[in-house]
CSV table of C-alpha atoms and ligand atoms in Angstrom, one decimal:
chain,number,residue,atom,x,y,z
A,30,MET,CA,7.5,-29.7,34.3
A,31,VAL,CA,5.7,-27.6,31.5
A,32,ASP,CA,6.4,-28.6,27.9
A,33,CYS,CA,7.4,-25.1,26.8
A,34,LEU,CA,8.3,-21.7,28.2
A,35,VAL,CA,7.9,-18.6,26.1
A,36,ILE,CA,10.0,-15.6,27.2
A,37,GLY,CA,8.4,-12.3,26.4
A,38,GLY,CA,4.8,-11.1,26.1
A,39,GLY,CA,4.8,-9.0,22.9
A,40,ILE,CA,3.2,-10.0,19.6
A,41,SER,CA,5.9,-12.6,18.9
A,42,GLY,CA,5.5,-14.3,22.3
A,43,LEU,CA,1.7,-14.2,22.4
A,44,LEU,CA,1.3,-15.6,18.9
A,45,THR,CA,3.9,-18.3,19.4
A,46,ALA,CA,2.3,-19.4,22.7
A,47,LEU,CA,-1.1,-19.5,21.2
A,48,HIS,CA,-0.1,-21.6,18.2
A,49,LEU,CA,1.8,-24.1,20.3
A,50,ARG,CA,-1.0,-24.3,22.9
A,51,GLU,CA,-3.5,-25.0,20.0
A,52,ALA,CA,-1.2,-27.8,18.9
A,53,GLY,CA,-1.7,-29.4,22.4
A,54,LEU,CA,1.5,-28.3,24.3
A,55,GLN,CA,1.4,-27.1,27.9
A,56,ILE,CA,2.7,-23.5,27.7
A,57,THR,CA,3.8,-20.9,30.2
A,58,LEU,CA,4.6,-17.4,29.0
A,59,LEU,CA,6.9,-15.3,31.2
A,60,GLU,CA,6.9,-11.5,30.9
A,61,GLN,CA,9.2,-9.2,32.8
A,62,ASN,CA,6.6,-6.3,33.0
A,63,GLY,CA,3.0,-6.3,31.9
A,64,ILE,CA,2.0,-8.2,28.7
A,65,GLY,CA,1.8,-6.2,25.5
A,66,GLN,CA,3.4,-3.0,26.7
A,67,GLU,CA,6.6,-2.7,24.7
A,68,SER,CA,7.4,-2.4,21.0
A,69,SER,CA,4.3,-4.3,19.9
A,70,TRP,CA,2.2,-1.7,21.7
A,71,ALA,CA,4.3,1.2,20.5
A,72,GLY,CA,4.2,0.4,16.8
A,73,GLY,CA,1.9,1.8,14.1
A,74,GLY,CA,0.2,-1.5,13.0
A,75,ILE,CA,0.9,-1.1,9.3
A,76,LEU,CA,0.7,-4.5,7.8
A,77,SER,CA,3.5,-4.0,5.3
A,78,PRO,CA,7.1,-3.0,5.3
A,79,LEU,CA,7.2,0.8,4.5
A,80,TYR,CA,8.8,0.7,1.1
A,81,PRO,CA,8.2,-3.0,0.3
A,82,TRP,CA,10.2,-3.0,-2.9
A,83,GLN,CA,13.3,-2.1,-0.9
A,84,CYS,CA,12.8,-5.0,1.5
A,85,PRO,CA,14.9,-8.3,1.4
A,86,LYS,CA,13.1,-11.1,-0.3
A,87,THR,CA,13.2,-13.2,2.9
A,88,VAL,CA,11.4,-10.5,4.8
A,89,MET,CA,8.8,-10.0,2.0
A,90,ALA,CA,8.1,-13.8,2.0
A,91,LEU,CA,7.1,-13.6,5.6
A,92,ALA,CA,5.1,-10.4,5.1
A,93,LYS,CA,3.2,-11.9,2.2
A,94,TRP,CA,2.2,-15.0,4.2
A,95,SER,CA,1.0,-12.9,7.0
A,96,GLN,CA,-0.9,-10.5,4.7
A,97,THR,CA,-2.8,-13.4,3.2
A,98,HIS,CA,-3.7,-14.8,6.6
A,99,TYR,CA,-4.4,-11.7,8.7
A,100,PRO,CA,-8.0,-11.0,7.5
A,101,LYS,CA,-9.3,-14.5,8.6
A,102,PHE,CA,-7.1,-14.6,11.7
A,103,THR,CA,-8.3,-11.2,13.1
A,104,LYS,CA,-11.9,-12.0,12.3
A,105,GLU,CA,-11.8,-15.2,14.2
A,106,LEU,CA,-9.8,-13.6,17.0
A,107,ALA,CA,-12.5,-10.9,17.4
A,108,GLN,CA,-15.2,-13.6,17.5
A,109,ARG,CA,-13.4,-15.6,20.1
A,110,THR,CA,-12.4,-12.7,22.4
A,111,SER,CA,-15.0,-10.0,21.7
A,112,ILE,CA,-12.1,-7.6,21.2
A,113,ASP,CA,-11.9,-6.2,17.7
A,114,PRO,CA,-8.2,-5.6,16.5
A,115,GLU,CA,-9.6,-3.3,13.8
A,116,TYR,CA,-8.1,-4.9,10.7
A,117,VAL,CA,-8.8,-2.3,8.1
A,118,ARG,CA,-7.6,-2.4,4.5
A,119,ASN,CA,-7.4,1.3,3.8
A,120,GLY,CA,-4.4,1.3,1.5
A,121,LEU,CA,-1.1,3.3,1.4
A,122,LEU,CA,-0.3,6.5,-0.4
A,123,VAL,CA,3.4,6.9,-1.0
A,124,LEU,CA,4.4,10.5,-1.9
A,125,ASP,CA,8.1,9.8,-2.7
A,126,MET,CA,7.9,9.9,-6.5
A,127,ASN,CA,11.6,9.0,-6.8
A,128,GLU,CA,10.5,5.5,-5.7
A,129,TYR,CA,8.2,5.1,-8.7
A,130,PRO,CA,10.5,3.2,-11.1
A,131,GLN,CA,11.5,0.6,-8.6
A,132,ALA,CA,8.0,0.3,-7.1
A,133,LYS,CA,6.5,-0.2,-10.6
A,134,VAL,CA,8.9,-3.0,-11.5
A,135,TRP,CA,8.3,-4.7,-8.1
A,136,ALA,CA,4.5,-4.4,-8.4
A,137,GLU,CA,4.5,-5.9,-11.9
A,138,GLN,CA,6.8,-8.8,-10.8
A,139,GLU,CA,4.8,-9.5,-7.7
A,140,ASN,CA,1.4,-8.9,-9.2
A,141,ILE,CA,0.5,-6.2,-6.6
A,142,PRO,CA,-2.0,-3.5,-7.5
A,143,LEU,CA,-0.2,-0.2,-7.7
A,144,GLU,CA,-1.6,3.0,-9.3
A,145,LEU,CA,-0.2,6.5,-10.0
A,146,LEU,CA,-2.6,9.1,-8.7
A,147,GLU,CA,-2.3,12.7,-9.9
A,148,ASN,CA,-3.8,16.1,-9.2
A,149,GLU,CA,-7.7,15.9,-8.8
A,150,ASP,CA,-7.6,12.1,-8.4
A,151,LEU,CA,-5.2,12.5,-5.5
A,152,TYR,CA,-7.1,15.3,-3.8
A,153,ASP,CA,-10.4,13.5,-4.3
A,154,CYS,CA,-8.9,10.7,-2.3
A,155,GLU,CA,-7.4,12.8,0.5
A,156,PRO,CA,-8.7,16.4,0.4
A,157,GLU,CA,-6.6,17.5,3.3
A,158,LEU,CA,-3.3,16.5,1.7
A,159,GLU,CA,-1.3,19.5,0.6
A,160,ASN,CA,2.0,20.3,-1.2
A,161,TYR,CA,1.9,17.1,-3.3
A,162,ASN,CA,0.4,16.5,-6.7
A,163,LYS,CA,1.4,12.9,-7.4
A,164,ALA,CA,1.4,9.7,-5.3
A,165,LEU,CA,1.8,5.9,-5.6
A,166,TRP,CA,-1.4,4.2,-4.5
A,167,LEU,CA,-1.2,0.7,-3.0
A,168,PRO,CA,-4.9,-0.1,-2.2
A,169,GLU,CA,-4.4,-3.5,-0.6
A,170,ILE,CA,-2.2,-2.5,2.3
A,171,ALA,CA,-4.0,-2.9,5.6
A,172,GLN,CA,-3.5,-2.0,9.3
A,173,VAL,CA,-4.4,-3.3,12.7
A,174,ARG,CA,-4.9,-1.4,15.9
A,175,ASN,CA,-1.9,-3.1,17.6
A,176,PRO,CA,-2.8,-2.3,21.2
A,177,ARG,CA,-6.2,-4.0,20.7
A,178,LEU,CA,-4.6,-6.9,18.8
A,179,LEU,CA,-2.4,-7.5,21.9
A,180,LYS,CA,-5.4,-7.4,24.2
A,181,ALA,CA,-7.2,-9.8,22.0
A,182,LEU,CA,-4.2,-12.1,21.8
A,183,LYS,CA,-3.7,-12.0,25.6
A,184,LYS,CA,-7.4,-13.0,26.1
A,185,ALA,CA,-7.1,-15.7,23.4
A,186,CYS,CA,-4.1,-17.2,25.2
A,187,GLU,CA,-6.0,-17.2,28.6
A,188,LEU,CA,-9.0,-18.8,27.0
A,189,ALA,CA,-6.8,-21.5,25.3
A,190,GLY,CA,-5.2,-22.3,28.7
A,191,VAL,CA,-1.7,-20.7,28.3
A,192,THR,CA,-0.4,-19.8,31.7
A,193,LEU,CA,0.6,-16.1,31.6
A,194,LEU,CA,3.1,-14.9,34.3
A,195,GLU,CA,3.6,-11.2,34.3
A,196,HIS,CA,6.4,-9.5,36.3
A,197,HIS,CA,8.6,-12.6,35.9
A,198,ARG,CA,11.9,-11.6,34.4
A,199,VAL,CA,14.1,-14.4,33.1
A,200,ARG,CA,17.7,-13.8,34.0
A,201,ALA,CA,19.4,-17.0,32.9
A,202,LEU,CA,18.9,-20.1,30.7
A,203,PRO,CA,20.4,-23.0,32.6
A,204,GLN,CA,21.4,-26.1,30.6
A,205,LYS,CA,22.9,-29.5,31.1
A,206,ASN,CA,25.0,-31.4,28.5
A,207,ASN,CA,24.1,-28.8,25.9
A,208,LYS,CA,20.4,-29.2,26.5
A,209,ILE,CA,18.1,-26.5,28.0
A,210,ILE,CA,16.6,-27.5,31.3
A,211,GLY,CA,14.4,-24.5,32.0
A,212,VAL,CA,14.8,-20.8,33.1
A,213,GLU,CA,15.9,-18.9,36.2
A,214,ILE,CA,13.6,-16.0,37.1
A,215,ASP,CA,14.3,-13.0,39.4
A,216,GLN,CA,12.8,-13.7,42.8
A,217,HIS,CA,10.9,-16.7,41.6
A,218,GLY,CA,13.6,-19.4,41.3
A,219,PHE,CA,13.7,-22.0,38.6
A,220,ILE,CA,11.1,-23.4,36.2
A,221,ALA,CA,11.9,-26.6,34.4
A,222,ALA,CA,10.9,-27.1,30.8
A,223,GLU,CA,11.8,-29.3,27.8
A,224,ILE,CA,11.6,-26.3,25.4
A,225,VAL,CA,12.4,-22.6,25.8
A,226,ILE,CA,11.6,-20.0,23.2
A,227,ILE,CA,13.1,-16.5,23.3
A,228,THR,CA,10.6,-14.0,22.0
A,229,ALA,CA,12.0,-11.1,24.1
A,230,GLY,CA,12.1,-8.4,21.4
A,231,ALA,CA,15.0,-5.9,21.7
A,232,TRP,CA,16.1,-7.7,24.9
A,233,SER,CA,16.6,-11.1,23.2
A,234,GLY,CA,20.3,-10.3,22.4
A,235,ASN,CA,20.9,-9.9,26.2
A,236,LEU,CA,19.4,-13.3,27.0
A,237,LEU,CA,21.2,-15.2,24.2
A,238,ASN,CA,24.5,-13.5,24.9
A,239,THR,CA,24.6,-15.0,28.3
A,240,ILE,CA,25.1,-18.4,26.7
A,241,ALA,CA,26.5,-18.0,23.2
A,242,PRO,CA,28.6,-15.8,21.0
A,243,PRO,CA,26.7,-12.5,20.4
A,244,PHE,CA,23.8,-12.4,18.1
A,245,GLU,CA,23.0,-9.1,16.5
A,246,ILE,CA,19.7,-8.0,18.1
A,247,THR,CA,19.9,-4.4,19.4
A,248,PRO,CA,17.3,-1.8,20.4
A,249,VAL,CA,16.4,1.0,17.9
A,250,ARG,CA,14.2,3.6,19.4
A,251,GLY,CA,11.1,4.8,17.6
A,252,GLN,CA,8.9,7.7,18.7
A,253,MET,CA,5.3,8.5,17.6
A,254,ILE,CA,2.7,11.2,18.3
A,255,LEU,CA,-1.1,11.0,18.4
A,256,PHE,CA,-3.7,13.5,17.4
A,257,THR,CA,-7.4,13.1,18.1
A,258,THR,CA,-9.4,14.4,15.1
A,259,GLN,CA,-12.9,14.0,13.8
A,260,PRO,CA,-13.3,10.5,12.1
A,261,GLY,CA,-12.7,10.7,8.3
A,262,LEU,CA,-10.4,13.7,8.3
A,263,ILE,CA,-7.8,11.3,6.7
A,264,SER,CA,-8.8,8.0,5.3
A,265,ARG,CA,-5.6,6.3,4.0
A,266,ILE,CA,-2.1,5.6,5.4
A,267,ILE,CA,0.2,8.2,4.0
A,268,LEU,CA,4.0,7.9,3.7
A,269,ALA,CA,6.5,10.5,2.7
A,270,ASN,CA,10.3,10.9,3.5
A,271,SER,CA,10.1,7.8,5.8
A,272,HIS,CA,7.4,9.5,7.9
A,273,TYR,CA,3.8,8.3,8.0
A,274,VAL,CA,0.4,9.2,9.1
A,275,ILE,CA,-2.0,6.4,10.2
A,276,PRO,CA,-5.7,7.2,10.6
A,277,ARG,CA,-7.7,5.0,12.9
A,278,ARG,CA,-11.4,4.5,12.5
A,279,ASP,CA,-12.4,6.7,15.5
A,280,GLY,CA,-10.4,9.8,14.3
A,281,CYS,CA,-7.2,9.0,16.1
A,282,VAL,CA,-4.2,9.9,13.9
A,283,LEU,CA,-0.8,8.5,14.6
A,284,VAL,CA,2.3,10.1,13.1
A,285,GLY,CA,5.6,8.3,13.1
A,286,SER,CA,8.3,7.6,13.5
A,287,THR,CA,11.9,8.3,14.5
A,288,VAL,CA,14.7,5.8,14.1
A,289,GLU,CA,17.3,6.3,16.8
A,290,GLU,CA,20.3,4.4,18.3
A,291,ALA,CA,19.8,5.2,22.0
A,292,GLY,CA,20.4,1.9,23.7
A,293,PHE,CA,17.6,0.9,26.1
A,294,GLU,CA,16.6,4.5,26.8
A,295,LYS,CA,12.9,4.3,26.2
A,296,VAL,CA,12.2,8.0,26.6
A,297,THR,CA,10.5,10.7,24.5
A,298,THR,CA,12.4,13.8,23.4
A,299,GLU,CA,11.4,17.4,22.5
A,300,SER,CA,13.4,17.2,19.2
A,301,ALA,CA,11.4,14.1,18.1
A,302,LEU,CA,8.1,15.9,19.0
A,303,GLN,CA,9.1,18.9,16.8
A,304,ASP,CA,10.3,16.6,13.9
A,305,LEU,CA,7.1,14.6,13.9
A,306,LYS,CA,4.9,17.7,14.1
A,307,TYR,CA,6.7,19.2,11.2
A,308,ALA,CA,6.3,16.0,9.2
A,309,ALA,CA,2.6,15.9,10.1
A,310,PHE,CA,1.8,19.5,9.2
A,311,SER,CA,3.8,19.4,5.9
A,312,LEU,CA,1.5,16.5,4.8
A,313,ILE,CA,-1.8,17.5,6.4
A,314,PRO,CA,-1.8,21.2,7.4
A,315,ARG,CA,-5.2,20.8,9.1
A,316,LEU,CA,-3.5,18.7,11.8
A,317,ALA,CA,-2.1,21.9,13.2
A,318,ASP,CA,-5.7,22.7,14.4
A,319,TYR,CA,-5.4,19.8,16.8
A,320,THR,CA,-3.1,19.4,19.8
A,321,VAL,CA,-0.8,16.4,20.3
A,322,GLN,CA,-2.6,14.2,22.7
A,323,LYS,CA,0.2,11.8,23.4
A,324,GLN,CA,3.9,11.0,22.5
A,325,TRP,CA,5.6,7.7,23.2
A,326,ALA,CA,8.7,5.7,22.5
A,327,GLY,CA,9.3,2.0,21.8
A,328,LEU,CA,12.4,-0.2,21.3
A,329,ARG,CA,12.4,-2.0,18.0
A,330,PRO,CA,14.4,-5.3,18.0
A,331,SER,CA,16.8,-4.6,15.1
A,332,SER,CA,18.7,-7.3,13.3
A,333,PRO,CA,21.0,-7.3,10.3
A,334,ASN,CA,18.9,-6.1,7.3
A,335,GLY,CA,15.8,-6.6,9.5
A,336,ILE,CA,15.8,-10.4,8.8
A,337,PRO,CA,14.4,-12.0,11.9
A,338,TYR,CA,15.9,-15.1,13.7
A,339,ILE,CA,13.3,-17.9,13.6
A,340,SER,CA,15.2,-21.0,14.5
A,341,LYS,CA,16.4,-23.6,16.9
A,342,HIS,CA,19.7,-22.7,18.7
A,343,PRO,CA,22.6,-24.4,16.9
A,344,LEU,CA,24.4,-25.5,20.1
A,345,ILE,CA,21.7,-25.9,22.8
A,346,GLU,CA,19.0,-28.5,22.3
A,347,GLY,CA,15.5,-27.4,23.2
A,348,LEU,CA,16.3,-23.7,22.8
A,349,TYR,CA,14.5,-21.7,20.1
A,350,ILE,CA,14.3,-18.1,19.1
A,351,ASN,CA,11.7,-15.9,17.3
A,352,ALA,CA,13.0,-12.4,17.5
A,353,GLY,CA,14.7,-9.5,15.6
A,354,HIS,CA,11.8,-8.4,13.5
A,355,PHE,CA,13.0,-4.7,13.6
A,356,ARG,CA,10.5,-2.4,11.9
A,357,ASN,CA,8.1,-5.2,10.8
A,358,GLY,CA,7.2,-7.3,13.8
A,359,ILE,CA,3.4,-6.6,13.5
A,360,VAL,CA,3.1,-7.6,9.9
A,361,LEU,CA,5.6,-10.5,10.2
A,362,GLY,CA,4.3,-11.7,13.5
A,363,LEU,CA,1.7,-14.1,12.2
A,364,ALA,CA,4.1,-15.9,9.8
A,365,CYS,CA,7.0,-16.0,12.2
A,366,ALA,CA,5.0,-17.6,15.0
A,367,ARG,CA,3.6,-20.2,12.6
A,368,LEU,CA,7.1,-20.9,11.2
A,369,ILE,CA,8.7,-21.4,14.7
A,370,THR,CA,5.7,-23.6,15.6
A,371,ASP,CA,6.3,-25.7,12.5
A,372,ILE,CA,10.0,-26.0,13.3
A,373,ILE,CA,9.4,-27.0,16.9
A,374,LEU,CA,6.7,-29.6,16.0
A,375,GLY,CA,8.6,-31.0,13.0
A,376,HIS,CA,5.7,-30.0,10.7
A,377,PRO,CA,6.4,-29.1,7.0
A,378,PRO,CA,7.3,-25.4,7.3
A,379,ILE,CA,5.2,-22.7,5.7
A,380,LEU,CA,8.5,-21.2,4.2
A,381,ASP,CA,12.1,-22.4,3.8
A,382,PRO,CA,13.5,-21.8,7.3
A,383,SER,CA,17.1,-21.8,6.3
A,384,CYS,CA,17.4,-18.0,5.7
A,385,TYR,CA,16.2,-17.3,9.3
A,386,THR,CA,18.7,-19.5,11.2
A,387,LEU,CA,21.1,-18.0,13.7
A,388,THR,CA,24.0,-18.6,11.4
A,389,ALA,CA,22.3,-17.6,8.1
A,390,THR,CA,23.9,-14.7,6.1
A,391,ARG,CA,21.5,-11.8,6.4
A,392,LYS,CA,21.4,-10.1,3.0
B,3,FAD,C1,7.5,3.5,16.8
B,3,FAD,C2,7.3,2.1,16.2
B,3,FAD,C3,6.5,1.9,15.1
B,3,FAD,C4,6.4,0.6,14.5
B,3,FAD,N1,5.5,0.4,13.5
B,3,FAD,C5,5.3,-0.8,13.0
B,3,FAD,C6,4.3,-1.1,12.0
B,3,FAD,O1,3.6,-0.1,11.6
B,3,FAD,N2,4.2,-2.3,11.5
B,3,FAD,C7,5.0,-3.4,11.9
B,3,FAD,O2,4.9,-4.5,11.4
B,3,FAD,N3,5.9,-3.2,12.9
B,3,FAD,C8,6.1,-1.9,13.5
B,3,FAD,N4,7.0,-1.7,14.5
B,3,FAD,C9,7.9,-2.9,14.9
B,3,FAD,C10,7.2,-3.8,15.8
B,3,FAD,O3,6.5,-3.1,16.8
B,3,FAD,C11,8.2,-4.8,16.4
B,3,FAD,O4,9.0,-5.4,15.5
B,3,FAD,C12,7.5,-5.9,17.2
B,3,FAD,O5,6.5,-5.3,18.1
B,3,FAD,C13,8.4,-6.8,18.0
B,3,FAD,O6,7.6,-7.6,18.7
B,3,FAD,P1,8.2,-8.5,19.9
B,3,FAD,O7,7.1,-9.3,20.5
B,3,FAD,O8,9.4,-9.3,19.3
B,3,FAD,O9,8.8,-7.5,20.9
B,3,FAD,P2,8.1,-6.7,22.1
B,3,FAD,O10,6.8,-6.2,21.7
B,3,FAD,O11,9.1,-5.6,22.5
B,3,FAD,O12,8.0,-7.8,23.2
B,3,FAD,C14,9.1,-8.3,23.9
B,3,FAD,C15,8.7,-8.6,25.3
B,3,FAD,O13,9.7,-9.4,26.0
B,3,FAD,C16,9.7,-8.9,27.3
B,3,FAD,N5,11.0,-9.3,27.9
B,3,FAD,C17,12.2,-8.9,27.5
B,3,FAD,N6,13.2,-9.5,28.2
B,3,FAD,C18,12.6,-10.3,29.1
B,3,FAD,C19,13.0,-11.2,30.1
B,3,FAD,N7,14.3,-11.3,30.4
B,3,FAD,N8,12.1,-11.9,30.8
B,3,FAD,C20,10.8,-11.8,30.5
B,3,FAD,N9,10.3,-11.0,29.6
B,3,FAD,C21,11.2,-10.2,28.8
B,3,FAD,C22,9.6,-7.4,27.2
B,3,FAD,O14,9.2,-6.8,28.4
B,3,FAD,C23,8.5,-7.3,26.1
B,3,FAD,O15,7.2,-7.2,26.6
B,3,FAD,C24,7.1,-0.5,15.1
B,3,FAD,C25,7.9,-0.3,16.2
B,3,FAD,C26,8.0,1.0,16.8
B,3,FAD,C27,8.8,1.1,18.0
């Protein structure tokens, strides 16, 4: 019998498995497809909620913890695995000036650097930006290249001795006397374990709903497009009208994203392509000189108010969940994995866990 089974190989599962393995537990991670190919791959890798001043305090508390720890974590991960997740603190320009009053109050209260950039100062920063003459500048916001982060995490798990089983879909969570006894897997039978952790992203609701009253984790589709430009065309993350442009070091530029209720239909659409191109060209007209190299979709695990479930199950002993991170699973991932590890091991938690339980009011 293994100590612990982790269901789902996205950022939540990989980080949770790694933390628990490093604490000395025997861990097997089960992934229904290939590791790191769902929402965690599809995301933008911005290490902040998009308009942080609008975010519930409970989400910001997790984001802040992660933001403090990401630089050291990614540096050590790169050293350990020889895969660089490209942590870059290139800042965020917000062009929605109606956000300024609320953003200013928030920045003062939280002691976050925030500047107002106007005219030449703005165009000196981003010469290709057009149609705007004012912006809020948050210099400390960083990004990671999430597909590379996932590759590095997969390798770190392998090096640490986590057993990774791809193409193993968990279909049921058998239990005895209100205690979890393992998982049932399509075509592979039963694996026994003391502890089972659900980190199955948008699919977590389906798994939990087989054994308990419904929890509110549902898929919300997001589509993105990619341009390949010359490095340096754009140097900062730019956000306007809920659309963003993310420049990578090598000149790749991501533009996102849609927010669509489409069930588990992970498909791209022509209308999203047109919307995203329109958003991109309105911000950076020069992008129209480049062709769209790629378009993709991912399923975000939405939860009420985007407040994740990081908790033991209230009725089933040995069953835990770390899911429902909605639009912020990359930035929250580090803190959430550490918090669920603290809960499982009975360590003093990094944050008050009561607001992330399955029964907490999500406001
Ligand atoms: C377009 C887009 C842009 C985004 N941008 C950002 C951003 O800039 N910053 C940010 O912080 N967040 C962003 N996000 C959100 C973030 O990507 C998600 O919140 C996060 O990836 C969720 O991680 P996860 O590991 O919980 O889920 P996933 O990455 O979806 O992983 C869950 C895994 O569980 C597996 N699984 C499911 N059911 C089973 C089963 N029964 N048995 C075995 N395996 C199973 C799935 O196959 C999957 O691999 C974005 C998301 C999208 C779609």
